[in-house]
PDB file of N, CA and C in Angstrom:
ATOM      1  N   THR A 176       0.839  -1.185   0.000  1.00  0.00           N
ATOM      2  CA  THR A 176       0.000   0.000   0.000  1.00  0.00           C
ATOM      3  C   THR A 176       0.880   1.243   0.000  1.00  0.00           C
ATOM      4  N   LEU A 177       0.555   2.154  -0.870  1.00  0.00           N
ATOM      5  CA  LEU A 177       1.284   3.414  -0.955  1.00  0.00           C
ATOM      6  C   LEU A 177       0.515   4.463  -0.177  1.00  0.00           C
ATOM      7  N   VAL A 178       1.192   5.125   0.729  1.00  0.00           N
ATOM      8  CA  VAL A 178       0.574   6.175   1.531  1.00  0.00           C
ATOM      9  C   VAL A 178       1.179   7.509   1.105  1.00  0.00           C
ATOM     10  N   VAL A 179       0.304   8.456   0.770  1.00  0.00           N
ATOM     11  CA  VAL A 179       0.739   9.774   0.326  1.00  0.00           C
ATOM     12  C   VAL A 179       0.104  10.818   1.234  1.00  0.00           C
ATOM     13  N   LYS A 180       0.910  11.780   1.654  1.00  0.00           N
ATOM     14  CA  LYS A 180       0.375  12.856   2.486  1.00  0.00           C
ATOM     15  C   LYS A 180      -0.558  13.732   1.646  1.00  0.00           C
ATOM     16  N   GLU A 181      -1.592  14.214   2.267  1.00  0.00           N
ATOM     17  CA  GLU A 181      -2.576  15.033   1.565  1.00  0.00           C
ATOM     18  C   GLU A 181      -1.933  16.274   0.940  1.00  0.00           C
ATOM     19  N   ASP A 182      -0.935  16.831   1.587  1.00  0.00           N
ATOM     20  CA  ASP A 182      -0.255  18.015   1.051  1.00  0.00           C
ATOM     21  C   ASP A 182       0.518  17.721  -0.232  1.00  0.00           C
ATOM     22  N   ASP A 183       0.811  16.446  -0.487  1.00  0.00           N
ATOM     23  CA  ASP A 183       1.562  16.053  -1.680  1.00  0.00           C
ATOM     24  C   ASP A 183       0.659  15.728  -2.874  1.00  0.00           C
ATOM     25  N   VAL A 184      -0.647  15.782  -2.684  1.00  0.00           N
ATOM     26  CA  VAL A 184      -1.603  15.468  -3.746  1.00  0.00           C
ATOM     27  C   VAL A 184      -2.078  16.774  -4.373  1.00  0.00           C
ATOM     28  N   GLN A 185      -2.044  16.826  -5.701  1.00  0.00           N
ATOM     29  CA  GLN A 185      -2.508  18.014  -6.412  1.00  0.00           C
ATOM     30  C   GLN A 185      -3.888  17.743  -6.995  1.00  0.00           C
ATOM     31  N   PRO A 186      -4.760  18.739  -7.007  1.00  0.00           N
ATOM     32  CA  PRO A 186      -6.111  18.529  -7.526  1.00  0.00           C
ATOM     33  C   PRO A 186      -6.114  18.230  -9.024  1.00  0.00           C
ATOM     34  N   MET A 187      -7.087  17.440  -9.419  1.00  0.00           N
ATOM     35  CA  MET A 187      -7.247  17.042 -10.824  1.00  0.00           C
ATOM     36  C   MET A 187      -8.344  17.893 -11.461  1.00  0.00           C
ATOM     37  N   ASN A 188      -8.200  18.173 -12.738  1.00  0.00           N
ATOM     38  CA  ASN A 188      -9.208  18.944 -13.460  1.00  0.00           C
ATOM     39  C   ASN A 188     -10.372  18.062 -13.876  1.00  0.00           C
ATOM     40  N   PRO A 189     -11.564  18.656 -14.029  1.00  0.00           N
ATOM     41  CA  PRO A 189     -12.706  17.898 -14.534  1.00  0.00           C
ATOM     42  C   PRO A 189     -12.426  17.369 -15.942  1.00  0.00           C
ATOM     43  N   PRO A 190     -13.092  16.283 -16.336  1.00  0.00           N
ATOM     44  CA  PRO A 190     -12.856  15.674 -17.656  1.00  0.00           C
ATOM     45  C   PRO A 190     -13.045  16.625 -18.839  1.00  0.00           C
ATOM     46  N   LYS A 191     -13.878  17.656 -18.696  1.00  0.00           N
ATOM     47  CA  LYS A 191     -14.100  18.580 -19.828  1.00  0.00           C
ATOM     48  C   LYS A 191     -12.823  19.324 -20.227  1.00  0.00           C
ATOM     49  N   PHE A 192     -11.819  19.320 -19.350  1.00  0.00           N
ATOM     50  CA  PHE A 192     -10.558  19.982 -19.649  1.00  0.00           C
ATOM     51  C   PHE A 192      -9.518  19.039 -20.237  1.00  0.00           C
ATOM     52  N   ASP A 193      -9.894  17.795 -20.487  1.00  0.00           N
ATOM     53  CA  ASP A 193      -8.951  16.821 -21.029  1.00  0.00           C
ATOM     54  C   ASP A 193      -8.503  17.251 -22.424  1.00  0.00           C
ATOM     55  N   MET A 194      -7.206  17.353 -22.629  1.00  0.00           N
ATOM     56  CA  MET A 194      -6.594  17.735 -23.903  1.00  0.00           C
ATOM     57  C   MET A 194      -6.972  19.159 -24.332  1.00  0.00           C
ATOM     58  N   ILE A 195      -7.148  20.036 -23.376  1.00  0.00           N
ATOM     59  CA  ILE A 195      -7.526  21.421 -23.665  1.00  0.00           C
ATOM     60  C   ILE A 195      -6.422  22.115 -24.465  1.00  0.00           C
ATOM     61  N   GLU A 196      -6.821  22.990 -25.389  1.00  0.00           N
ATOM     62  CA  GLU A 196      -5.859  23.671 -26.260  1.00  0.00           C
ATOM     63  C   GLU A 196      -5.091  24.776 -25.549  1.00  0.00           C
ATOM     64  N   ASP A 197      -5.715  25.408 -24.543  1.00  0.00           N
ATOM     65  CA  ASP A 197      -5.048  26.483 -23.799  1.00  0.00           C
ATOM     66  C   ASP A 197      -5.061  26.142 -22.314  1.00  0.00           C
ATOM     67  N   MET A 198      -3.896  25.827 -21.798  1.00  0.00           N
ATOM     68  CA  MET A 198      -3.804  25.387 -20.405  1.00  0.00           C
ATOM     69  C   MET A 198      -4.111  26.502 -19.413  1.00  0.00           C
ATOM     70  N   ALA A 199      -4.156  27.753 -19.862  1.00  0.00           N
ATOM     71  CA  ALA A 199      -4.550  28.846 -18.981  1.00  0.00           C
ATOM     72  C   ALA A 199      -6.012  28.703 -18.564  1.00  0.00           C
ATOM     73  N   MET A 200      -6.768  27.898 -19.278  1.00  0.00           N
ATOM     74  CA  MET A 200      -8.179  27.674 -18.973  1.00  0.00           C
ATOM     75  C   MET A 200      -8.395  26.582 -17.925  1.00  0.00           C
ATOM     76  N   LEU A 201      -7.344  25.885 -17.538  1.00  0.00           N
ATOM     77  CA  LEU A 201      -7.484  24.807 -16.559  1.00  0.00           C
ATOM     78  C   LEU A 201      -7.971  25.351 -15.224  1.00  0.00           C
ATOM     79  N   THR A 202      -8.867  24.624 -14.592  1.00  0.00           N
ATOM     80  CA  THR A 202      -9.341  24.992 -13.263  1.00  0.00           C
ATOM     81  C   THR A 202      -8.201  24.905 -12.260  1.00  0.00           C
ATOM     82  N   HIS A 203      -7.441  23.822 -12.344  1.00  0.00           N
ATOM     83  CA  HIS A 203      -6.303  23.593 -11.452  1.00  0.00           C
ATOM     84  C   HIS A 203      -5.033  23.612 -12.295  1.00  0.00           C
ATOM     85  N   LEU A 204      -4.326  24.722 -12.238  1.00  0.00           N
ATOM     86  CA  LEU A 204      -3.092  24.861 -13.010  1.00  0.00           C
ATOM     87  C   LEU A 204      -1.921  24.516 -12.097  1.00  0.00           C
ATOM     88  N   ASN A 205      -1.467  23.284 -12.208  1.00  0.00           N
ATOM     89  CA  ASN A 205      -0.344  22.814 -11.402  1.00  0.00           C
ATOM     90  C   ASN A 205       0.530  21.924 -12.282  1.00  0.00           C
ATOM     91  N   GLU A 206       1.676  21.541 -11.763  1.00  0.00           N
ATOM     92  CA  GLU A 206       2.628  20.761 -12.556  1.00  0.00           C
ATOM     93  C   GLU A 206       2.010  19.475 -13.095  1.00  0.00           C
ATOM     94  N   ALA A 207       1.292  18.765 -12.252  1.00  0.00           N
ATOM     95  CA  ALA A 207       0.692  17.498 -12.677  1.00  0.00           C
ATOM     96  C   ALA A 207      -0.323  17.716 -13.795  1.00  0.00           C
ATOM     97  N   SER A 208      -1.144  18.749 -13.680  1.00  0.00           N
ATOM     98  CA  SER A 208      -2.158  19.027 -14.701  1.00  0.00           C
ATOM     99  C   SER A 208      -1.531  19.409 -16.032  1.00  0.00           C
ATOM    100  N   VAL A 209      -0.497  20.231 -15.971  1.00  0.00           N
ATOM    101  CA  VAL A 209       0.191  20.651 -17.197  1.00  0.00           C
ATOM    102  C   VAL A 209       0.824  19.453 -17.889  1.00  0.00           C
ATOM    103  N   LEU A 210       1.558  18.651 -17.135  1.00  0.00           N
ATOM    104  CA  LEU A 210       2.218  17.483 -17.727  1.00  0.00           C
ATOM    105  C   LEU A 210       1.210  16.476 -18.264  1.00  0.00           C
ATOM    106  N   HIS A 211       0.116  16.278 -17.541  1.00  0.00           N
ATOM    107  CA  HIS A 211      -0.925  15.345 -18.003  1.00  0.00           C
ATOM    108  C   HIS A 211      -1.528  15.836 -19.318  1.00  0.00           C
ATOM    109  N   ASN A 212      -1.858  17.121 -19.378  1.00  0.00           N
ATOM    110  CA  ASN A 212      -2.460  17.675 -20.589  1.00  0.00           C
ATOM    111  C   ASN A 212      -1.505  17.584 -21.777  1.00  0.00           C
ATOM    112  N   LEU A 213      -0.246  17.952 -21.563  1.00  0.00           N
ATOM    113  CA  LEU A 213       0.735  17.879 -22.651  1.00  0.00           C
ATOM    114  C   LEU A 213       0.926  16.441 -23.129  1.00  0.00           C
ATOM    115  N   LYS A 214       0.972  15.508 -22.195  1.00  0.00           N
ATOM    116  CA  LYS A 214       1.153  14.095 -22.568  1.00  0.00           C
ATOM    117  C   LYS A 214      -0.038  13.580 -23.369  1.00  0.00           C
ATOM    118  N   ARG A 215      -1.259  13.905 -22.913  1.00  0.00           N
ATOM    119  CA  ARG A 215      -2.461  13.439 -23.625  1.00  0.00           C
ATOM    120  C   ARG A 215      -2.504  14.006 -25.044  1.00  0.00           C
ATOM    121  N   ARG A 216      -2.168  15.279 -25.206  1.00  0.00           N
ATOM    122  CA  ARG A 216      -2.179  15.890 -26.535  1.00  0.00           C
ATOM    123  C   ARG A 216      -1.081  15.291 -27.407  1.00  0.00           C
ATOM    124  N   TYR A 217       0.085  15.066 -26.823  1.00  0.00           N
ATOM    125  CA  TYR A 217       1.213  14.507 -27.569  1.00  0.00           C
ATOM    126  C   TYR A 217       0.901  13.105 -28.088  1.00  0.00           C
ATOM    127  N   THR A 218       0.170  12.305 -27.319  1.00  0.00           N
ATOM    128  CA  THR A 218      -0.168  10.949 -27.775  1.00  0.00           C
ATOM    129  C   THR A 218      -1.050  10.982 -29.022  1.00  0.00           C
ATOM    130  N   LYS A 219      -1.710  12.110 -29.271  1.00  0.00           N
ATOM    131  CA  LYS A 219      -2.528  12.294 -30.486  1.00  0.00           C
ATOM    132  C   LYS A 219      -1.791  13.146 -31.518  1.00  0.00           C
ATOM    133  N   TRP A 220      -0.487  13.296 -31.338  1.00  0.00           N
ATOM    134  CA  TRP A 220       0.385  14.094 -32.206  1.00  0.00           C
ATOM    135  C   TRP A 220      -0.031  15.556 -32.272  1.00  0.00           C
ATOM    136  N   MET A 221      -0.647  16.039 -31.213  1.00  0.00           N
ATOM    137  CA  MET A 221      -0.949  17.468 -31.086  1.00  0.00           C
ATOM    138  C   MET A 221       0.241  18.086 -30.358  1.00  0.00           C
ATOM    139  N   ILE A 222       1.238  18.505 -31.119  1.00  0.00           N
ATOM    140  CA  ILE A 222       2.498  18.924 -30.508  1.00  0.00           C
ATOM    141  C   ILE A 222       2.479  20.376 -30.040  1.00  0.00           C
ATOM    142  N   TYR A 223       1.468  21.143 -30.433  1.00  0.00           N
ATOM    143  CA  TYR A 223       1.350  22.540 -30.017  1.00  0.00           C
ATOM    144  C   TYR A 223       0.217  22.687 -29.011  1.00  0.00           C
ATOM    145  N   THR A 224       0.484  23.422 -27.942  1.00  0.00           N
ATOM    146  CA  THR A 224      -0.509  23.700 -26.911  1.00  0.00           C
ATOM    147  C   THR A 224      -0.261  25.115 -26.410  1.00  0.00           C
ATOM    148  N   TYR A 225      -1.332  25.873 -26.231  1.00  0.00           N
ATOM    149  CA  TYR A 225      -1.174  27.213 -25.674  1.00  0.00           C
ATOM    150  C   TYR A 225      -1.152  27.149 -24.158  1.00  0.00           C
ATOM    151  N   SER A 226      -0.455  28.112 -23.591  1.00  0.00           N
ATOM    152  CA  SER A 226      -0.478  28.358 -22.153  1.00  0.00           C
ATOM    153  C   SER A 226      -0.557  29.869 -22.007  1.00  0.00           C
ATOM    154  N   GLY A 227      -1.771  30.374 -22.089  1.00  0.00           N
ATOM    155  CA  GLY A 227      -1.954  31.823 -22.110  1.00  0.00           C
ATOM    156  C   GLY A 227      -1.405  32.384 -23.406  1.00  0.00           C
ATOM    157  N   LEU A 228      -0.489  33.327 -23.301  1.00  0.00           N
ATOM    158  CA  LEU A 228       0.101  33.951 -24.489  1.00  0.00           C
ATOM    159  C   LEU A 228       1.181  33.102 -25.133  1.00  0.00           C
ATOM    160  N   PHE A 229       1.603  32.053 -24.445  1.00  0.00           N
ATOM    161  CA  PHE A 229       2.712  31.228 -24.922  1.00  0.00           C
ATOM    162  C   PHE A 229       2.222  30.024 -25.715  1.00  0.00           C
ATOM    163  N   CYS A 230       3.054  29.581 -26.627  1.00  0.00           N
ATOM    164  CA  CYS A 230       2.791  28.355 -27.382  1.00  0.00           C
ATOM    165  C   CYS A 230       3.856  27.340 -26.979  1.00  0.00           C
ATOM    166  N   VAL A 231       3.420  26.266 -26.354  1.00  0.00           N
ATOM    167  CA  VAL A 231       4.325  25.204 -25.912  1.00  0.00           C
ATOM    168  C   VAL A 231       4.384  24.160 -27.018  1.00  0.00           C
ATOM    169  N   THR A 232       5.591  23.750 -27.368  1.00  0.00           N
ATOM    170  CA  THR A 232       5.779  22.748 -28.414  1.00  0.00           C
ATOM    171  C   THR A 232       6.576  21.583 -27.863  1.00  0.00           C
ATOM    172  N   ILE A 233       6.133  20.380 -28.171  1.00  0.00           N
ATOM    173  CA  ILE A 233       6.889  19.182 -27.809  1.00  0.00           C
ATOM    174  C   ILE A 233       7.443  18.594 -29.094  1.00  0.00           C
ATOM    175  N   ASN A 234       8.747  18.468 -29.158  1.00  0.00           N
ATOM    176  CA  ASN A 234       9.412  17.942 -30.345  1.00  0.00           C
ATOM    177  C   ASN A 234       9.030  16.469 -30.533  1.00  0.00           C
ATOM    178  N   PRO A 235       8.411  16.132 -31.670  1.00  0.00           N
ATOM    179  CA  PRO A 235       8.012  14.739 -31.894  1.00  0.00           C
ATOM    180  C   PRO A 235       9.167  13.855 -32.371  1.00  0.00           C
ATOM    181  N   TYR A 236      10.299  14.468 -32.691  1.00  0.00           N
ATOM    182  CA  TYR A 236      11.468  13.732 -33.200  1.00  0.00           C
ATOM    183  C   TYR A 236      11.126  12.883 -34.414  1.00  0.00           C
ATOM    184  N   LYS A 237      10.165  13.370 -35.195  1.00  0.00           N
ATOM    185  CA  LYS A 237       9.840  12.754 -36.478  1.00  0.00           C
ATOM    186  C   LYS A 237       9.096  13.791 -37.304  1.00  0.00           C
ATOM    187  N   TRP A 238       9.052  13.572 -38.602  1.00  0.00           N
ATOM    188  CA  TRP A 238       8.365  14.509 -39.482  1.00  0.00           C
ATOM    189  C   TRP A 238       6.861  14.340 -39.330  1.00  0.00           C
ATOM    190  N   LEU A 239       6.175  15.445 -39.155  1.00  0.00           N
ATOM    191  CA  LEU A 239       4.713  15.458 -39.143  1.00  0.00           C
ATOM    192  C   LEU A 239       4.251  16.444 -40.211  1.00  0.00           C
ATOM    193  N   PRO A 240       3.125  16.195 -40.828  1.00  0.00           N
ATOM    194  CA  PRO A 240       2.661  17.089 -41.899  1.00  0.00           C
ATOM    195  C   PRO A 240       2.007  18.364 -41.351  1.00  0.00           C
ATOM    196  N   VAL A 241       2.736  19.080 -40.514  1.00  0.00           N
ATOM    197  CA  VAL A 241       2.182  20.287 -39.904  1.00  0.00           C
ATOM    198  C   VAL A 241       2.804  21.568 -40.460  1.00  0.00           C
ATOM    199  N   TYR A 242       3.665  21.445 -41.471  1.00  0.00           N
ATOM    200  CA  TYR A 242       4.337  22.609 -42.042  1.00  0.00           C
ATOM    201  C   TYR A 242       4.130  22.693 -43.554  1.00  0.00           C
ATOM    202  N   THR A 243       3.040  22.175 -44.046  1.00  0.00           N
ATOM    203  CA  THR A 243       2.762  22.158 -45.482  1.00  0.00           C
ATOM    204  C   THR A 243       2.046  23.445 -45.909  1.00  0.00           C
ATOM    205  N   ALA A 244       2.002  23.675 -47.210  1.00  0.00           N
ATOM    206  CA  ALA A 244       1.328  24.864 -47.751  1.00  0.00           C
ATOM    207  C   ALA A 244      -0.146  24.939 -47.336  1.00  0.00           C
ATOM    208  N   PRO A 245      -0.897  23.821 -47.372  1.00  0.00           N
ATOM    209  CA  PRO A 245      -2.291  23.900 -46.920  1.00  0.00           C
ATOM    210  C   PRO A 245      -2.423  24.299 -45.443  1.00  0.00           C
ATOM    211  N   VAL A 246      -1.475  23.880 -44.621  1.00  0.00           N
ATOM    212  CA  VAL A 246      -1.511  24.266 -43.205  1.00  0.00           C
ATOM    213  C   VAL A 246      -1.240  25.762 -43.069  1.00  0.00           C
ATOM    214  N   VAL A 247      -0.272  26.263 -43.817  1.00  0.00           N
ATOM    215  CA  VAL A 247       0.009  27.705 -43.810  1.00  0.00           C
ATOM    216  C   VAL A 247      -1.255  28.467 -44.194  1.00  0.00           C
ATOM    217  N   ALA A 248      -1.910  28.042 -45.254  1.00  0.00           N
ATOM    218  CA  ALA A 248      -3.122  28.713 -45.729  1.00  0.00           C
ATOM    219  C   ALA A 248      -4.240  28.668 -44.691  1.00  0.00           C
ATOM    220  N   ALA A 249      -4.334  27.571 -43.954  1.00  0.00           N
ATOM    221  CA  ALA A 249      -5.389  27.422 -42.949  1.00  0.00           C
ATOM    222  C   ALA A 249      -5.234  28.427 -41.806  1.00  0.00           C
ATOM    223  N   TYR A 250      -4.026  28.881 -41.556  1.00  0.00           N
ATOM    224  CA  TYR A 250      -3.766  29.802 -40.445  1.00  0.00           C
ATOM    225  C   TYR A 250      -3.696  31.263 -40.867  1.00  0.00           C
ATOM    226  N   LYS A 251      -3.589  31.513 -42.145  1.00  0.00           N
ATOM    227  CA  LYS A 251      -3.417  32.882 -42.632  1.00  0.00           C
ATOM    228  C   LYS A 251      -4.663  33.722 -42.347  1.00  0.00           C
ATOM    229  N   GLY A 252      -4.456  34.815 -41.632  1.00  0.00           N
ATOM    230  CA  GLY A 252      -5.542  35.748 -41.349  1.00  0.00           C
ATOM    231  C   GLY A 252      -6.528  35.292 -40.292  1.00  0.00           C
ATOM    232  N   LYS A 253      -6.250  34.201 -39.616  1.00  0.00           N
ATOM    233  CA  LYS A 253      -7.173  33.679 -38.595  1.00  0.00           C
ATOM    234  C   LYS A 253      -6.753  34.159 -37.206  1.00  0.00           C
ATOM    235  N   ARG A 254      -7.750  34.326 -36.349  1.00  0.00           N
ATOM    236  CA  ARG A 254      -7.458  34.603 -34.948  1.00  0.00           C
ATOM    237  C   ARG A 254      -7.041  33.313 -34.272  1.00  0.00           C
ATOM    238  N   ARG A 255      -6.275  33.459 -33.217  1.00  0.00           N
ATOM    239  CA  ARG A 255      -5.790  32.287 -32.481  1.00  0.00           C
ATOM    240  C   ARG A 255      -6.934  31.381 -32.039  1.00  0.00           C
ATOM    241  N   SER A 256      -8.049  31.979 -31.673  1.00  0.00           N
ATOM    242  CA  SER A 256      -9.191  31.209 -31.175  1.00  0.00           C
ATOM    243  C   SER A 256      -9.934  30.456 -32.278  1.00  0.00           C
ATOM    244  N   GLU A 257      -9.635  30.752 -33.531  1.00  0.00           N
ATOM    245  CA  GLU A 257     -10.342  30.135 -34.651  1.00  0.00           C
ATOM    246  C   GLU A 257      -9.689  28.858 -35.165  1.00  0.00           C
ATOM    247  N   VAL A 258      -8.447  28.617 -34.754  1.00  0.00           N
ATOM    248  CA  VAL A 258      -7.689  27.472 -35.265  1.00  0.00           C
ATOM    249  C   VAL A 258      -6.974  26.773 -34.113  1.00  0.00           C
ATOM    250  N   PRO A 259      -6.624  25.500 -34.286  1.00  0.00           N
ATOM    251  CA  PRO A 259      -5.886  24.792 -33.230  1.00  0.00           C
ATOM    252  C   PRO A 259      -4.518  25.435 -32.987  1.00  0.00           C
ATOM    253  N   PRO A 260      -3.939  25.216 -31.814  1.00  0.00           N
ATOM    254  CA  PRO A 260      -2.629  25.798 -31.515  1.00  0.00           C
ATOM    255  C   PRO A 260      -1.577  25.417 -32.559  1.00  0.00           C
ATOM    256  N   HIS A 261      -0.790  26.409 -32.964  1.00  0.00           N
ATOM    257  CA  HIS A 261       0.271  26.177 -33.941  1.00  0.00           C
ATOM    258  C   HIS A 261       1.178  27.396 -33.949  1.00  0.00           C
ATOM    259  N   ILE A 262       2.427  27.201 -34.256  1.00  0.00           N
ATOM    260  CA  ILE A 262       3.375  28.311 -34.351  1.00  0.00           C
ATOM    261  C   ILE A 262       2.967  29.273 -35.464  1.00  0.00           C
ATOM    262  N   TYR A 263       2.274  28.777 -36.486  1.00  0.00           N
ATOM    263  CA  TYR A 263       1.813  29.651 -37.567  1.00  0.00           C
ATOM    264  C   TYR A 263       0.794  30.669 -37.060  1.00  0.00           C
ATOM    265  N   ALA A 264      -0.037  30.287 -36.106  1.00  0.00           N
ATOM    266  CA  ALA A 264      -1.007  31.227 -35.543  1.00  0.00           C
ATOM    267  C   ALA A 264      -0.289  32.356 -34.816  1.00  0.00           C
ATOM    268  N   ILE A 265       0.742  32.006 -34.069  1.00  0.00           N
ATOM    269  CA  ILE A 265       1.522  33.016 -33.353  1.00  0.00           C
ATOM    270  C   ILE A 265       2.200  33.951 -34.356  1.00  0.00           C
ATOM    271  N   ALA A 266       2.828  33.388 -35.370  1.00  0.00           N
ATOM    272  CA  ALA A 266       3.541  34.184 -36.372  1.00  0.00           C
ATOM    273  C   ALA A 266       2.586  35.082 -37.154  1.00  0.00           C
ATOM    274  N   ASP A 267       1.443  34.546 -37.571  1.00  0.00           N
ATOM    275  CA  ASP A 267       0.492  35.329 -38.353  1.00  0.00           C
ATOM    276  C   ASP A 267      -0.087  36.470 -37.524  1.00  0.00           C
ATOM    277  N   ASN A 268      -0.392  36.194 -36.258  1.00  0.00           N
ATOM    278  CA  ASN A 268      -0.908  37.255 -35.391  1.00  0.00           C
ATOM    279  C   ASN A 268       0.128  38.350 -35.174  1.00  0.00           C
ATOM    280  N   ALA A 269       1.380  37.977 -34.975  1.00  0.00           N
ATOM    281  CA  ALA A 269       2.440  38.969 -34.794  1.00  0.00           C
ATOM    282  C   ALA A 269       2.610  39.807 -36.063  1.00  0.00           C
ATOM    283  N   TYR A 270       2.576  39.152 -37.204  1.00  0.00           N
ATOM    284  CA  TYR A 270       2.720  39.852 -38.482  1.00  0.00           C
ATOM    285  C   TYR A 270       1.575  40.848 -38.687  1.00  0.00           C
ATOM    286  N   ASN A 271       0.348  40.398 -38.441  1.00  0.00           N
ATOM    287  CA  ASN A 271      -0.805  41.285 -38.616  1.00  0.00           C
ATOM    288  C   ASN A 271      -0.809  42.426 -37.603  1.00  0.00           C
ATOM    289  N   ASP A 272      -0.380  42.156 -36.362  1.00  0.00           N
ATOM    290  CA  ASP A 272      -0.262  43.230 -35.370  1.00  0.00           C
ATOM    291  C   ASP A 272       0.770  44.261 -35.815  1.00  0.00           C
ATOM    292  N   MET A 273       1.859  43.796 -36.409  1.00  0.00           N
ATOM    293  CA  MET A 273       2.894  44.696 -36.901  1.00  0.00           C
ATOM    294  C   MET A 273       2.318  45.606 -37.994  1.00  0.00           C
ATOM    295  N   LEU A 274       1.571  45.023 -38.920  1.00  0.00           N
ATOM    296  CA  LEU A 274       0.988  45.812 -40.005  1.00  0.00           C
ATOM    297  C   LEU A 274      -0.079  46.778 -39.492  1.00  0.00           C
ATOM    298  N   ARG A 275      -0.931  46.290 -38.617  1.00  0.00           N
ATOM    299  CA  ARG A 275      -2.054  47.087 -38.122  1.00  0.00           C
ATOM    300  C   ARG A 275      -1.587  48.226 -37.202  1.00  0.00           C
ATOM    301  N   ASN A 276      -0.700  47.908 -36.267  1.00  0.00           N
ATOM    302  CA  ASN A 276      -0.291  48.889 -35.256  1.00  0.00           C
ATOM    303  C   ASN A 276       0.997  49.629 -35.600  1.00  0.00           C
ATOM    304  N   ARG A 277       1.649  49.180 -36.669  1.00  0.00           N
ATOM    305  CA  ARG A 277       2.928  49.770 -37.074  1.00  0.00           C
ATOM    306  C   ARG A 277       3.922  49.796 -35.914  1.00  0.00           C
ATOM    307  N   GLU A 278       3.963  48.678 -35.199  1.00  0.00           N
ATOM    308  CA  GLU A 278       4.890  48.519 -34.078  1.00  0.00           C
ATOM    309  C   GLU A 278       5.690  47.240 -34.264  1.00  0.00           C
ATOM    310  N   ASN A 279       6.923  47.284 -33.814  1.00  0.00           N
ATOM    311  CA  ASN A 279       7.765  46.093 -33.878  1.00  0.00           C
ATOM    312  C   ASN A 279       7.161  44.970 -33.047  1.00  0.00           C
ATOM    313  N   GLN A 280       7.398  43.760 -33.479  1.00  0.00           N
ATOM    314  CA  GLN A 280       6.955  42.570 -32.759  1.00  0.00           C
ATOM    315  C   GLN A 280       8.178  41.712 -32.469  1.00  0.00           C
ATOM    316  N   SER A 281       8.094  40.902 -31.450  1.00  0.00           N
ATOM    317  CA  SER A 281       9.201  39.991 -31.153  1.00  0.00           C
ATOM    318  C   SER A 281       8.651  38.658 -30.672  1.00  0.00           C
ATOM    319  N   MET A 282       9.459  37.625 -30.833  1.00  0.00           N
ATOM    320  CA  MET A 282       9.114  36.281 -30.371  1.00  0.00           C
ATOM    321  C   MET A 282      10.309  35.712 -29.639  1.00  0.00           C
ATOM    322  N   LEU A 283      10.026  34.958 -28.612  1.00  0.00           N
ATOM    323  CA  LEU A 283      11.067  34.259 -27.877  1.00  0.00           C
ATOM    324  C   LEU A 283      10.888  32.774 -28.139  1.00  0.00           C
ATOM    325  N   ILE A 284      11.878  32.161 -28.744  1.00  0.00           N
ATOM    326  CA  ILE A 284      11.838  30.728 -29.031  1.00  0.00           C
ATOM    327  C   ILE A 284      12.986  30.089 -28.275  1.00  0.00           C
ATOM    328  N   THR A 285      12.656  29.208 -27.352  1.00  0.00           N
ATOM    329  CA  THR A 285      13.708  28.555 -26.558  1.00  0.00           C
ATOM    330  C   THR A 285      13.586  27.058 -26.654  1.00  0.00           C
TER     331      THR A 285
END
């Protein structure tokens, strides 16, 4: 029998949050919830997940058809909320903000 102290247990999110596209929407935002969500999405080859303003990417270490011309076209001119998480959504939004507001944009990729 494994005994765990109550202070060491983190709350679980309701099932409606399973594989959520933006982890900022999680009821319980903790390490276990983030890792669980990323793992569940990754098992379906959903390598992009938002966390508020950030786009989290898990390297699949294999080629996936997520960088093709039709994918680029699907993200062009769309709001982030209109399409699944993808680096193209971040890039297109930054580009359009630059054109609209005439202000420099920057991205941090680590």
